[in-house]
Amino acid sequence: MGKTFKYTYLSLQDAGDVLLVAFLQASILDQAVIDQIAREFGQVELEAASNRKLLLDFRAVEYMSSAMLGKLIQLHKRCKIGKIKLKLCGISKNPLDVFQITRLDKLFEIHKDTAAALAAFA
């Protein structure tokens, strides 16, 4: 992992050839937090560029604002351009409702848990 970049709201770990990124914050509602996560996404993208597989684990997230969805859409677009396969997993009921209402559950590939998502990469 990058030595110089400090992650505040995300934790990174290698799961085979997949970069597994877990959210550490239960509530992603504050704009300053969202902006910092967006900066961290930029670094995550660089980290994922080599293996081209990125999994975002939402297990810790209970609430998420629509502004955060915007950052996820931007990440999705950049992953597409960078040919990085992006999957999401572990989304609890409240955030999942937001994904479904906004129809973003159609844009993102969402899996029940980490194991299911990792299997889908194979």
JSON list of C-alpha atoms in Angstrom, two decimals:
[
{"chain": "A", "resi": 1, "resn": "MET", "atom": "CA", "xyz": [0.00, 0.00, 0.00]},
{"chain": "A", "resi": 2, "resn": "GLY", "atom": "CA", "xyz": [1.06, 3.60, -0.50]},
{"chain": "A", "resi": 3, "resn": "LYS", "atom": "CA", "xyz": [3.30, 4.71, 2.35]},
{"chain": "A", "resi": 4, "resn": "THR", "atom": "CA", "xyz": [2.59, 8.42, 2.10]},
{"chain": "A", "resi": 5, "resn": "PHE", "atom": "CA", "xyz": [-1.20, 8.46, 1.79]},
{"chain": "A", "resi": 6, "resn": "LYS", "atom": "CA", "xyz": [-3.17, 8.33, 5.05]},
{"chain": "A", "resi": 7, "resn": "TYR", "atom": "CA", "xyz": [-6.66, 6.86, 4.85]},
{"chain": "A", "resi": 8, "resn": "THR", "atom": "CA", "xyz": [-9.17, 8.23, 7.34]},
{"chain": "A", "resi": 9, "resn": "TYR", "atom": "CA", "xyz": [-12.47, 6.69, 6.29]},
{"chain": "A", "resi": 10, "resn": "LEU", "atom": "CA", "xyz": [-11.39, 3.66, 4.28]},
{"chain": "A", "resi": 11, "resn": "SER", "atom": "CA", "xyz": [-9.32, 0.57, 4.98]},
{"chain": "A", "resi": 12, "resn": "LEU", "atom": "CA", "xyz": [-7.56, -1.29, 2.19]},
{"chain": "A", "resi": 13, "resn": "GLN", "atom": "CA", "xyz": [-6.60, -4.90, 2.02]},
{"chain": "A", "resi": 14, "resn": "ASP", "atom": "CA", "xyz": [-5.61, -7.31, -0.72]},
{"chain": "A", "resi": 15, "resn": "ALA", "atom": "CA", "xyz": [-7.94, -10.27, -1.19]},
{"chain": "A", "resi": 16, "resn": "GLY", "atom": "CA", "xyz": [-6.08, -12.28, -3.80]},
{"chain": "A", "resi": 17, "resn": "ASP", "atom": "CA", "xyz": [-6.12, -10.17, -6.96]},
{"chain": "A", "resi": 18, "resn": "VAL", "atom": "CA", "xyz": [-8.92, -7.94, -5.67]},
{"chain": "A", "resi": 19, "resn": "LEU", "atom": "CA", "xyz": [-8.37, -4.69, -3.77]},
{"chain": "A", "resi": 20, "resn": "LEU", "atom": "CA", "xyz": [-10.90, -4.82, -0.94]},
{"chain": "A", "resi": 21, "resn": "VAL", "atom": "CA", "xyz": [-11.84, -1.38, 0.36]},
{"chain": "A", "resi": 22, "resn": "ALA", "atom": "CA", "xyz": [-13.98, -1.20, 3.49]},
{"chain": "A", "resi": 23, "resn": "PHE", "atom": "CA", "xyz": [-15.74, 1.91, 4.75]},
{"chain": "A", "resi": 24, "resn": "LEU", "atom": "CA", "xyz": [-14.95, 2.65, 8.41]},
{"chain": "A", "resi": 25, "resn": "GLN", "atom": "CA", "xyz": [-17.65, 5.26, 9.00]},
{"chain": "A", "resi": 26, "resn": "ALA", "atom": "CA", "xyz": [-21.19, 4.19, 10.00]},
{"chain": "A", "resi": 27, "resn": "SER", "atom": "CA", "xyz": [-22.71, 7.50, 8.98]},
{"chain": "A", "resi": 28, "resn": "ILE", "atom": "CA", "xyz": [-21.63, 9.20, 5.73]},
{"chain": "A", "resi": 29, "resn": "LEU", "atom": "CA", "xyz": [-23.72, 12.34, 5.81]},
{"chain": "A", "resi": 30, "resn": "ASP", "atom": "CA", "xyz": [-21.28, 15.19, 6.46]},
{"chain": "A", "resi": 31, "resn": "GLN", "atom": "CA", "xyz": [-19.97, 16.99, 3.37]},
{"chain": "A", "resi": 32, "resn": "ALA", "atom": "CA", "xyz": [-16.42, 17.25, 4.77]},
{"chain": "A", "resi": 33, "resn": "VAL", "atom": "CA", "xyz": [-16.39, 13.48, 5.33]},
{"chain": "A", "resi": 34, "resn": "ILE", "atom": "CA", "xyz": [-17.73, 12.87, 1.81]},
{"chain": "A", "resi": 35, "resn": "ASP", "atom": "CA", "xyz": [-15.09, 15.15, 0.28]},
{"chain": "A", "resi": 36, "resn": "GLN", "atom": "CA", "xyz": [-12.34, 13.31, 2.17]},
{"chain": "A", "resi": 37, "resn": "ILE", "atom": "CA", "xyz": [-13.71, 9.93, 1.04]},
{"chain": "A", "resi": 38, "resn": "ALA", "atom": "CA", "xyz": [-13.67, 11.26, -2.55]},
{"chain": "A", "resi": 39, "resn": "ARG", "atom": "CA", "xyz": [-9.97, 12.13, -2.12]},
{"chain": "A", "resi": 40, "resn": "GLU", "atom": "CA", "xyz": [-9.34, 8.67, -0.70]},
{"chain": "A", "resi": 41, "resn": "PHE", "atom": "CA", "xyz": [-11.19, 7.15, -3.69]},
{"chain": "A", "resi": 42, "resn": "GLY", "atom": "CA", "xyz": [-8.66, 8.90, -5.94]},
{"chain": "A", "resi": 43, "resn": "GLN", "atom": "CA", "xyz": [-5.86, 7.07, -4.16]},
{"chain": "A", "resi": 44, "resn": "VAL", "atom": "CA", "xyz": [-7.79, 3.77, -4.12]},
{"chain": "A", "resi": 45, "resn": "GLU", "atom": "CA", "xyz": [-8.14, 4.06, -7.88]},
{"chain": "A", "resi": 46, "resn": "LEU", "atom": "CA", "xyz": [-4.34, 4.28, -8.22]},
{"chain": "A", "resi": 47, "resn": "GLU", "atom": "CA", "xyz": [-3.93, 1.27, -5.93]},
{"chain": "A", "resi": 48, "resn": "ALA", "atom": "CA", "xyz": [-6.48, -0.75, -7.95]},
{"chain": "A", "resi": 49, "resn": "ALA", "atom": "CA", "xyz": [-5.00, 0.18, -11.32]},
{"chain": "A", "resi": 50, "resn": "SER", "atom": "CA", "xyz": [-2.50, -2.69, -11.22]},
{"chain": "A", "resi": 51, "resn": "ASN", "atom": "CA", "xyz": [-4.91, -5.57, -10.58]},
{"chain": "A", "resi": 52, "resn": "ARG", "atom": "CA", "xyz": [-7.99, -3.93, -12.11]},
{"chain": "A", "resi": 53, "resn": "LYS", "atom": "CA", "xyz": [-10.43, -5.37, -9.56]},
{"chain": "A", "resi": 54, "resn": "LEU", "atom": "CA", "xyz": [-11.96, -3.20, -6.86]},
{"chain": "A", "resi": 55, "resn": "LEU", "atom": "CA", "xyz": [-14.50, -4.22, -4.22]},
{"chain": "A", "resi": 56, "resn": "LEU", "atom": "CA", "xyz": [-16.16, -1.65, -1.93]},
{"chain": "A", "resi": 57, "resn": "ASP", "atom": "CA", "xyz": [-17.42, -3.17, 1.31]},
{"chain": "A", "resi": 58, "resn": "PHE", "atom": "CA", "xyz": [-20.26, -1.16, 2.90]},
{"chain": "A", "resi": 59, "resn": "ARG", "atom": "CA", "xyz": [-20.74, -3.46, 5.92]},
{"chain": "A", "resi": 60, "resn": "ALA", "atom": "CA", "xyz": [-19.99, -0.65, 8.43]},
{"chain": "A", "resi": 61, "resn": "VAL", "atom": "CA", "xyz": [-22.22, 1.94, 6.70]},
{"chain": "A", "resi": 62, "resn": "GLU", "atom": "CA", "xyz": [-25.64, 2.53, 8.20]},
{"chain": "A", "resi": 63, "resn": "TYR", "atom": "CA", "xyz": [-26.51, 5.91, 6.68]},
{"chain": "A", "resi": 64, "resn": "MET", "atom": "CA", "xyz": [-25.29, 7.57, 3.52]},
{"chain": "A", "resi": 65, "resn": "SER", "atom": "CA", "xyz": [-26.30, 10.85, 1.92]},
{"chain": "A", "resi": 66, "resn": "SER", "atom": "CA", "xyz": [-27.14, 11.27, -1.75]},
{"chain": "A", "resi": 67, "resn": "ALA", "atom": "CA", "xyz": [-24.00, 13.43, -2.07]},
{"chain": "A", "resi": 68, "resn": "MET", "atom": "CA", "xyz": [-22.01, 10.26, -1.38]},
{"chain": "A", "resi": 69, "resn": "LEU", "atom": "CA", "xyz": [-23.84, 8.57, -4.26]},
{"chain": "A", "resi": 70, "resn": "GLY", "atom": "CA", "xyz": [-22.45, 11.27, -6.54]},
{"chain": "A", "resi": 71, "resn": "LYS", "atom": "CA", "xyz": [-18.91, 10.36, -5.46]},
{"chain": "A", "resi": 72, "resn": "LEU", "atom": "CA", "xyz": [-19.64, 6.67, -6.09]},
{"chain": "A", "resi": 73, "resn": "ILE", "atom": "CA", "xyz": [-20.93, 7.48, -9.59]},
{"chain": "A", "resi": 74, "resn": "GLN", "atom": "CA", "xyz": [-17.73, 9.46, -10.29]},
{"chain": "A", "resi": 75, "resn": "LEU", "atom": "CA", "xyz": [-15.64, 6.53, -9.07]},
{"chain": "A", "resi": 76, "resn": "HIS", "atom": "CA", "xyz": [-17.69, 4.17, -11.27]},
{"chain": "A", "resi": 77, "resn": "LYS", "atom": "CA", "xyz": [-17.03, 6.36, -14.34]},
{"chain": "A", "resi": 78, "resn": "ARG", "atom": "CA", "xyz": [-13.28, 6.55, -13.62]},
{"chain": "A", "resi": 79, "resn": "CYS", "atom": "CA", "xyz": [-13.11, 2.79, -13.06]},
{"chain": "A", "resi": 80, "resn": "LYS", "atom": "CA", "xyz": [-14.82, 2.24, -16.42]},
{"chain": "A", "resi": 81, "resn": "ILE", "atom": "CA", "xyz": [-12.27, 4.49, -18.12]},
{"chain": "A", "resi": 82, "resn": "GLY", "atom": "CA", "xyz": [-9.40, 2.78, -16.28]},
{"chain": "A", "resi": 83, "resn": "LYS", "atom": "CA", "xyz": [-10.86, -0.67, -17.08]},
{"chain": "A", "resi": 84, "resn": "ILE", "atom": "CA", "xyz": [-11.12, -1.46, -13.36]},
{"chain": "A", "resi": 85, "resn": "LYS", "atom": "CA", "xyz": [-13.90, -3.91, -12.45]},
{"chain": "A", "resi": 86, "resn": "LEU", "atom": "CA", "xyz": [-15.88, -2.37, -9.59]},
{"chain": "A", "resi": 87, "resn": "LYS", "atom": "CA", "xyz": [-18.25, -4.29, -7.33]},
{"chain": "A", "resi": 88, "resn": "LEU", "atom": "CA", "xyz": [-20.08, -3.32, -4.13]},
{"chain": "A", "resi": 89, "resn": "CYS", "atom": "CA", "xyz": [-21.05, -5.55, -1.23]},
{"chain": "A", "resi": 90, "resn": "GLY", "atom": "CA", "xyz": [-22.43, -5.62, 2.29]},
{"chain": "A", "resi": 91, "resn": "ILE", "atom": "CA", "xyz": [-24.87, -2.76, 1.81]},
{"chain": "A", "resi": 92, "resn": "SER", "atom": "CA", "xyz": [-27.34, -2.62, 4.72]},
{"chain": "A", "resi": 93, "resn": "LYS", "atom": "CA", "xyz": [-31.02, -1.79, 4.36]},
{"chain": "A", "resi": 94, "resn": "ASN", "atom": "CA", "xyz": [-30.96, 2.03, 4.65]},
{"chain": "A", "resi": 95, "resn": "PRO", "atom": "CA", "xyz": [-28.21, 2.67, 2.10]},
{"chain": "A", "resi": 96, "resn": "LEU", "atom": "CA", "xyz": [-29.57, -0.10, -0.14]},
{"chain": "A", "resi": 97, "resn": "ASP", "atom": "CA", "xyz": [-32.97, 1.66, -0.20]},
{"chain": "A", "resi": 98, "resn": "VAL", "atom": "CA", "xyz": [-31.19, 4.78, -1.45]},
{"chain": "A", "resi": 99, "resn": "PHE", "atom": "CA", "xyz": [-29.46, 2.76, -4.19]},
{"chain": "A", "resi": 100, "resn": "GLN", "atom": "CA", "xyz": [-32.81, 1.26, -5.22]},
{"chain": "A", "resi": 101, "resn": "ILE", "atom": "CA", "xyz": [-34.80, 4.52, -5.13]},
{"chain": "A", "resi": 102, "resn": "THR", "atom": "CA", "xyz": [-32.16, 6.20, -7.32]},
{"chain": "A", "resi": 103, "resn": "ARG", "atom": "CA", "xyz": [-31.98, 3.07, -9.51]},
{"chain": "A", "resi": 104, "resn": "LEU", "atom": "CA", "xyz": [-28.24, 2.92, -8.90]},
{"chain": "A", "resi": 105, "resn": "ASP", "atom": "CA", "xyz": [-28.66, -0.74, -8.00]},
{"chain": "A", "resi": 106, "resn": "LYS", "atom": "CA", "xyz": [-28.87, -1.14, -11.81]},
{"chain": "A", "resi": 107, "resn": "LEU", "atom": "CA", "xyz": [-25.63, 0.77, -12.42]},
{"chain": "A", "resi": 108, "resn": "PHE", "atom": "CA", "xyz": [-23.53, -0.92, -9.75]},
{"chain": "A", "resi": 109, "resn": "GLU", "atom": "CA", "xyz": [-22.96, -4.63, -9.39]},
{"chain": "A", "resi": 110, "resn": "ILE", "atom": "CA", "xyz": [-24.05, -5.24, -5.79]},
{"chain": "A", "resi": 111, "resn": "HIS", "atom": "CA", "xyz": [-23.46, -8.47, -3.87]},
{"chain": "A", "resi": 112, "resn": "LYS", "atom": "CA", "xyz": [-24.78, -9.62, -0.50]},
{"chain": "A", "resi": 113, "resn": "ASP", "atom": "CA", "xyz": [-21.36, -10.06, 1.13]},
{"chain": "A", "resi": 114, "resn": "THR", "atom": "CA", "xyz": [-17.62, -10.11, 0.51]},
{"chain": "A", "resi": 115, "resn": "ALA", "atom": "CA", "xyz": [-17.52, -13.83, -0.27]},
{"chain": "A", "resi": 116, "resn": "ALA", "atom": "CA", "xyz": [-20.22, -13.56, -2.94]},
{"chain": "A", "resi": 117, "resn": "ALA", "atom": "CA", "xyz": [-18.54, -10.52, -4.52]},
{"chain": "A", "resi": 118, "resn": "LEU", "atom": "CA", "xyz": [-15.09, -12.14, -4.54]},
{"chain": "A", "resi": 119, "resn": "ALA", "atom": "CA", "xyz": [-16.60, -15.26, -6.15]},
{"chain": "A", "resi": 120, "resn": "ALA", "atom": "CA", "xyz": [-18.18, -13.04, -8.82]},
{"chain": "A", "resi": 121, "resn": "PHE", "atom": "CA", "xyz": [-14.75, -11.66, -9.76]},
{"chain": "A", "resi": 122, "resn": "ALA", "atom": "CA", "xyz": [-13.43, -15.20, -10.40]}
]
